[in-house]
Tab-separated table of C-alpha atoms in Angstrom:
chain	number	residue	atom	x	y	z
A	1035	UNK	CA	-46.389	-7.489	29.537
A	1036	UNK	CA	-45.498	-9.338	32.797
A	1037	UNK	CA	-43.067	-7.443	35.057
A	1038	UNK	CA	-40.344	-10.079	34.673
A	1039	UNK	CA	-40.590	-9.951	30.881
A	1040	UNK	CA	-40.493	-6.157	30.906
A	1041	UNK	CA	-37.364	-6.213	33.074
A	1042	UNK	CA	-35.686	-8.689	30.729
A	1043	UNK	CA	-36.756	-6.612	27.699
A	1044	UNK	CA	-35.287	-3.380	29.087
A	1045	UNK	CA	-32.134	-5.211	30.145
A	1046	UNK	CA	-31.642	-6.397	26.584
A	1047	UNK	CA	-32.120	-2.834	25.309
A	1048	UNK	CA	-29.559	-1.528	27.789
A	1049	UNK	CA	-27.061	-4.205	26.766
A	1050	UNK	CA	-27.643	-3.388	23.095
A	1051	UNK	CA	-27.016	0.312	23.715
A	1052	UNK	CA	-23.807	-0.419	25.628
A	1053	UNK	CA	-22.598	-2.745	22.886
A	1054	UNK	CA	-23.397	-0.163	20.210
A	1055	UNK	CA	-21.605	2.642	22.060
A	1056	UNK	CA	-18.626	0.396	22.782
A	1057	UNK	CA	-18.454	-0.664	19.143
A	1058	UNK	CA	-18.479	2.964	17.997
A	1059	UNK	CA	-15.757	3.832	20.503
A	1060	UNK	CA	-13.616	0.929	19.358
A	1061	UNK	CA	-14.134	1.857	15.730
A	1062	UNK	CA	-13.034	5.414	16.469
A	1063	UNK	CA	-10.016	4.189	18.404
A	1064	UNK	CA	-9.038	1.903	15.497
A	1065	UNK	CA	-9.412	4.638	12.876
A	1066	UNK	CA	-5.830	5.615	11.926
A	1067	UNK	CA	-6.997	8.938	10.458
A	1068	UNK	CA	-8.695	10.233	13.583
A	1069	UNK	CA	-7.084	13.198	15.329
A	1070	UNK	CA	-7.354	13.630	19.084
A	1071	UNK	CA	-8.511	16.906	20.634
A	1072	UNK	CA	-5.368	19.022	20.876
A	1073	UNK	CA	-4.186	22.157	22.677
A	1074	UNK	CA	-1.388	24.074	21.002
A	1075	UNK	CA	1.016	26.901	21.780
A	1076	UNK	CA	1.831	29.338	18.972
A	1077	UNK	CA	5.338	30.816	18.676
A	1078	UNK	CA	7.010	33.427	16.497
A	1079	UNK	CA	9.591	31.249	14.659
A	1080	UNK	CA	12.236	33.961	14.480
A	1081	UNK	CA	12.253	34.782	18.221
A	1082	UNK	CA	10.699	31.700	19.854
A	1083	UNK	CA	8.322	34.049	21.680
A	1084	UNK	CA	4.848	32.789	22.602
A	1085	UNK	CA	2.317	34.764	20.554
A	1086	UNK	CA	-0.868	32.742	21.046
A	1087	UNK	CA	-2.705	29.562	21.924
A	1088	UNK	CA	-5.129	27.286	20.133
A	1089	UNK	CA	-7.451	24.332	20.522
A	1090	UNK	CA	-8.590	21.791	17.934
A	1091	UNK	CA	-11.440	19.382	18.565
A	1092	UNK	CA	-13.193	16.534	16.771
A	1093	UNK	CA	-16.950	15.933	17.045
A	1094	UNK	CA	-18.630	12.798	15.707
A	1095	UNK	CA	-21.863	13.585	13.874
A	1096	UNK	CA	-24.392	11.116	12.506
A	1097	UNK	CA	-22.807	10.777	9.082
A	1098	UNK	CA	-19.669	12.875	9.299
A	1099	UNK	CA	-16.914	14.231	11.535
A	1100	UNK	CA	-16.711	17.914	12.409
A	1101	UNK	CA	-13.221	19.356	12.922
A	1102	UNK	CA	-13.003	22.774	14.579
A	1103	UNK	CA	-9.955	24.872	15.367
A	1104	UNK	CA	-9.730	28.123	17.336
A	1105	UNK	CA	-6.503	30.111	17.551
A	1106	UNK	CA	-6.206	33.230	19.708
A	1107	UNK	CA	-3.221	35.563	19.520
A	1108	UNK	CA	-1.912	37.775	22.296
A	1109	UNK	CA	-2.297	40.856	20.068
A	1110	UNK	CA	-6.062	40.221	19.927
A	1111	UNK	CA	-6.230	38.596	16.500
A	1112	UNK	CA	-7.933	35.199	16.211
A	1113	UNK	CA	-9.024	32.676	13.613
A	1114	UNK	CA	-11.546	29.870	13.312
A	1115	UNK	CA	-11.325	26.788	11.112
A	1116	UNK	CA	-14.292	24.499	10.430
A	1117	UNK	CA	-14.307	21.351	8.325
A	1118	UNK	CA	-16.679	18.467	7.771
A	1119	UNK	CA	-15.473	15.141	6.423
A	1120	UNK	CA	-17.388	12.080	5.263
A	1121	UNK	CA	-16.450	8.903	7.096
A	1122	UNK	CA	-15.220	5.893	5.154
A	1123	UNK	CA	-13.947	2.490	6.221
A	1124	UNK	CA	-11.318	2.460	8.963
A	1125	UNK	CA	-8.552	1.711	6.475
A	1126	UNK	CA	-9.388	4.612	4.164
A	1127	UNK	CA	-9.025	8.354	4.813
A	1128	UNK	CA	-12.144	10.504	5.238
A	1129	UNK	CA	-13.444	12.570	2.331
A	1130	UNK	CA	-13.605	16.341	2.579
A	1131	UNK	CA	-17.144	17.776	2.449
A	1132	UNK	CA	-16.424	21.442	3.096
A	1133	UNK	CA	-13.792	23.726	4.590
A	1134	UNK	CA	-13.807	27.298	5.847
A	1135	UNK	CA	-11.154	29.286	7.685
A	1136	UNK	CA	-11.826	32.841	8.864
A	1137	UNK	CA	-9.140	35.195	10.195
A	1138	UNK	CA	-10.098	38.185	12.349
A	1139	UNK	CA	-8.476	41.452	13.389
A	1140	UNK	CA	-8.210	42.384	17.059
A	1141	UNK	CA	-11.377	44.509	16.786
A	1142	UNK	CA	-13.389	41.506	15.581
A	1143	UNK	CA	-13.579	42.541	11.936
A	1144	UNK	CA	-12.814	39.904	9.308
A	1145	UNK	CA	-9.305	40.113	7.893
A	1146	UNK	CA	-9.251	37.154	5.503
A	1147	UNK	CA	-11.361	34.139	4.531
A	1148	UNK	CA	-10.797	30.981	2.519
A	1149	UNK	CA	-13.344	28.260	1.786
A	1150	UNK	CA	-13.980	25.202	-0.373
A	1151	UNK	CA	-17.118	23.146	-1.009
A	1152	UNK	CA	-16.328	19.710	-2.418
A	1153	UNK	CA	-19.677	18.979	-4.049
A	1154	UNK	CA	-19.979	22.203	-6.043
A	1155	UNK	CA	-16.268	22.959	-6.353
A	1156	UNK	CA	-16.974	26.534	-5.196
A	1157	UNK	CA	-13.806	28.057	-3.728
A	1158	UNK	CA	-13.130	31.529	-2.329
A	1159	UNK	CA	-10.034	33.453	-1.202
A	1160	UNK	CA	-11.056	36.860	0.120
A	1161	UNK	CA	-9.276	39.790	1.780
A	1162	UNK	CA	-11.293	42.409	3.678
A	1163	UNK	CA	-10.590	45.965	4.777
A	1164	UNK	CA	-8.875	48.789	2.846
A	1165	UNK	CA	-7.205	46.358	0.436
A	1166	UNK	CA	-10.341	44.279	-0.103
A	1167	UNK	CA	-9.974	41.689	-2.841
A	1168	UNK	CA	-11.791	38.471	-3.676
A	1169	UNK	CA	-10.804	35.514	-5.856
A	1170	UNK	CA	-13.456	32.881	-6.523
A	1171	UNK	CA	-13.399	29.802	-8.743
A	1172	UNK	CA	-15.186	26.567	-9.453
A	1173	UNK	CA	-12.616	23.835	-9.077
A	1174	UNK	CA	-12.512	20.169	-9.945
A	1175	UNK	CA	-11.883	18.581	-6.553
A	1176	UNK	CA	-9.996	15.253	-6.552
A	1177	UNK	CA	-11.229	12.827	-3.862
A	1178	UNK	CA	-7.899	13.038	-2.009
A	1179	UNK	CA	-8.148	16.816	-1.509
A	1180	UNK	CA	-7.639	18.221	2.000
A	1181	UNK	CA	-7.036	21.603	3.635
A	1182	UNK	CA	-5.810	22.841	6.989
A	1183	UNK	CA	-6.245	20.297	9.781
A	1184	UNK	CA	-7.534	17.500	7.519
A	1185	UNK	CA	-4.148	17.457	5.785
A	1186	UNK	CA	-2.681	16.528	9.166
A	1187	UNK	CA	-5.277	13.773	9.598
A	1188	UNK	CA	-4.220	12.325	6.244
A	1189	UNK	CA	-0.515	12.460	7.147
A	1190	UNK	CA	-1.075	10.952	10.621
A	1191	UNK	CA	-3.145	8.115	9.189
A	1192	UNK	CA	-0.667	7.261	6.463
A	1193	UNK	CA	2.241	7.273	8.926
A	1194	UNK	CA	0.279	4.944	11.216
A	1195	UNK	CA	-0.254	2.646	8.248
A	1196	UNK	CA	3.478	2.550	7.586
A	1197	UNK	CA	3.546	4.651	4.408
A	1198	UNK	CA	6.868	6.212	3.469
A	1199	UNK	CA	5.803	8.309	0.466
A	1200	UNK	CA	2.534	10.158	1.048
A	1201	UNK	CA	0.714	11.954	-1.747
A	1202	UNK	CA	-2.506	13.968	-1.776
A	1203	UNK	CA	-4.006	17.205	-3.089
A	1204	UNK	CA	-4.058	20.391	-1.037
A	1205	UNK	CA	-6.436	23.346	-1.307
A	1206	UNK	CA	-4.607	26.678	-1.039
A	1207	UNK	CA	-4.942	30.343	-1.926
A	1208	UNK	CA	-1.990	31.403	-4.131
A	1209	UNK	CA	-3.492	34.067	-4.123
A	1210	UNK	CA	-6.550	32.663	-5.899
A	1211	UNK	CA	-8.046	29.228	-5.167
A	1212	UNK	CA	-5.770	26.388	-6.232
A	1213	UNK	CA	-5.676	22.633	-5.682
A	1214	UNK	CA	-2.076	21.451	-5.754
A	1215	UNK	CA	-0.566	17.970	-5.732
A	1216	UNK	CA	1.600	17.473	-2.636
A	1217	UNK	CA	4.174	14.837	-1.672
A	1218	UNK	CA	5.700	14.184	1.741
A	1219	UNK	CA	8.331	11.492	2.233
A	1220	UNK	CA	9.033	10.062	5.686
A	1221	UNK	CA	12.789	9.931	6.391
A	1222	UNK	CA	14.412	6.725	7.599
A	1223	UNK	CA	15.857	8.466	10.672
A	1224	UNK	CA	14.079	10.359	13.429
A	1225	UNK	CA	15.088	13.818	14.611
A	1226	UNK	CA	15.117	15.687	17.902
A	1227	UNK	CA	13.362	19.036	18.208
A	1228	UNK	CA	13.865	21.535	20.971
A	1229	UNK	CA	10.169	22.401	21.025
A	1230	UNK	CA	8.938	18.864	21.796
A	1231	UNK	CA	10.513	15.877	23.595
A	1232	UNK	CA	11.366	12.509	22.069
A	1233	UNK	CA	12.497	11.161	18.722
A	1234	UNK	CA	10.233	12.619	16.058
A	1235	UNK	CA	9.471	12.275	12.368
A	1236	UNK	CA	9.805	15.538	10.436
A	1237	UNK	CA	8.014	15.913	7.104
A	1238	UNK	CA	8.205	18.647	4.507
A	1239	UNK	CA	5.114	19.007	2.333
A	1240	UNK	CA	6.425	19.617	-1.176
A	1241	UNK	CA	3.974	20.956	-3.789
A	1242	UNK	CA	4.133	19.807	-7.392
A	1243	UNK	CA	3.226	22.467	-9.973
A	1244	UNK	CA	4.203	20.281	-12.899
A	1245	UNK	CA	6.158	22.050	-15.617
A	1246	UNK	CA	5.823	25.321	-13.667
A	1247	UNK	CA	7.834	23.980	-10.724
A	1248	UNK	CA	10.991	25.885	-11.646
A	1249	UNK	CA	9.057	29.161	-11.836
A	1250	UNK	CA	6.626	28.882	-8.924
A	1251	UNK	CA	8.183	26.593	-6.317
A	1252	UNK	CA	10.881	29.086	-5.181
A	1253	UNK	CA	8.143	31.552	-4.166
A	1254	UNK	CA	5.980	29.085	-2.207
A	1255	UNK	CA	6.748	29.063	1.556
A	1256	UNK	CA	8.040	25.802	3.007
A	1257	UNK	CA	5.631	23.818	5.174
A	1258	UNK	CA	7.009	21.473	7.857
A	1259	UNK	CA	5.279	19.157	10.327
A	1260	UNK	CA	6.540	16.976	13.191
A	1261	UNK	CA	4.995	13.702	14.403
A	1262	UNK	CA	5.669	11.488	17.425
A	1263	UNK	CA	6.096	7.777	16.521
A	1264	UNK	CA	6.082	6.971	20.254
A	1265	UNK	CA	2.476	8.209	20.480
A	1266	UNK	CA	0.953	6.663	17.353
A	1267	UNK	CA	2.426	9.412	15.177
A	1268	UNK	CA	0.373	12.159	16.800
A	1269	UNK	CA	0.931	15.556	15.225
A	1270	UNK	CA	3.104	17.611	17.592
A	1271	UNK	CA	4.023	20.739	15.625
A	1272	UNK	CA	4.061	22.674	12.391
A	1273	UNK	CA	5.858	25.595	10.744
A	1274	UNK	CA	3.888	27.492	8.072
A	1275	UNK	CA	2.219	30.757	7.040
A	1276	UNK	CA	-1.172	31.552	8.592
A	1277	UNK	CA	-2.494	32.325	5.109
A	1278	UNK	CA	-1.158	33.610	1.785
A	1279	UNK	CA	1.411	36.309	2.635
A	1280	UNK	CA	0.257	36.148	6.247
A	1281	UNK	CA	2.446	35.876	9.323
A	1282	UNK	CA	4.655	32.793	9.618
A	1283	UNK	CA	3.994	30.814	12.793
A	1284	UNK	CA	5.290	27.805	14.692
A	1285	UNK	CA	2.594	25.681	16.347
A	1286	UNK	CA	3.532	23.161	19.048
A	1287	UNK	CA	1.301	20.630	20.755
A	1288	UNK	CA	1.013	21.409	24.478
A	1289	UNK	CA	2.976	18.997	26.675
A	1290	UNK	CA	4.594	18.653	30.072
A	1291	UNK	CA	7.824	20.573	30.230
A	1292	UNK	CA	6.693	23.152	27.672
A	1293	UNK	CA	7.596	25.982	30.034
A	1294	UNK	CA	11.132	24.640	30.300
A	1295	UNK	CA	11.337	24.509	26.522
A	1296	UNK	CA	10.185	28.128	26.295
A	1297	UNK	CA	12.964	29.289	28.622
A	1298	UNK	CA	15.724	27.425	26.778
A	1299	UNK	CA	17.777	28.816	23.908
A	1300	UNK	CA	15.848	29.657	20.720
A	1301	UNK	CA	15.330	27.016	18.039
A	1302	UNK	CA	16.366	28.226	14.581
A	1303	UNK	CA	13.643	28.187	11.959
A	1304	UNK	CA	13.733	25.079	9.710
A	1305	UNK	CA	15.765	25.467	6.558
C-alpha cells in the first residue's frame, strides 16, 4: 500500500475510534440511570458521630455495568457490595444480573452475607460465627427487582425522568430471602437537611406486603434517601439498617463544607 494511502487509512481508523469512544461517553452521560463514582461519610444517626467512610464506583464492561461499593468502619468492620446489571436502552433502567453483599468483622472473618442471582433465582441470607444460620430460597425474580445500590440507580433515573410515583421490587433478607414490592412518592416540596447543602428531595421507600401489611410493616425499619435536584437528582444520603437487625447508619455523600456540618448541632433521626 502506498505511504499516502496507508496514512489516510490509519487516519480514518483513528477518527473512527475517537467517534466510537465519544459516542459511548455521550451515551453514558445521557443515561438517566447511571450513578457517578461517589465517596461517602458514614454517621451514627443517634449521635451524628462519624463512624466510617465508603466509596462506590461504576465500571463499564463489554455487555454490562459493574457496581462496587466498599465501606470501612472506624471499629475495623467493613463490607463489600458487588452487582452486575445488564444495559438496556437509555430510557429504560438496567436489569439486575446478580448481587452480593458481604459484611466482615474487624478481624476479617465474615459476619453476614446476602446474595441473589437473577437467572436462577438462587438467593441466600447467611449469618456466620457462633450464631451461624443460613436461609436459602429459589425466588421468582420480577424484571424490576433491585438491591442495594441499584435501587438508588432506579430512583435517580426515575426522578430525572420526572416520575412522581416510583415503584419497583426490592430484594431483602427478612430474615430469609424476600422480594418485596416497594413504592416511593416524590413530594411536591423540597426539604433542607443539615447533613447536605441545598434544597433536596426526600423519599421514603415503603414496602407493600399485601394483606400482611398490618402485621409486618410495623416491624420493618424505615428507609429514607435524599436526592439533589440541583445536580441531576444525584443521591446524597440515606438512612437505613446495614442488614437485617444490623446497625442503623446514616450515609452522606462527601461534599465541601462537610467538616462544618459535622461540627454543627446534631440532626435528629428521621421520623
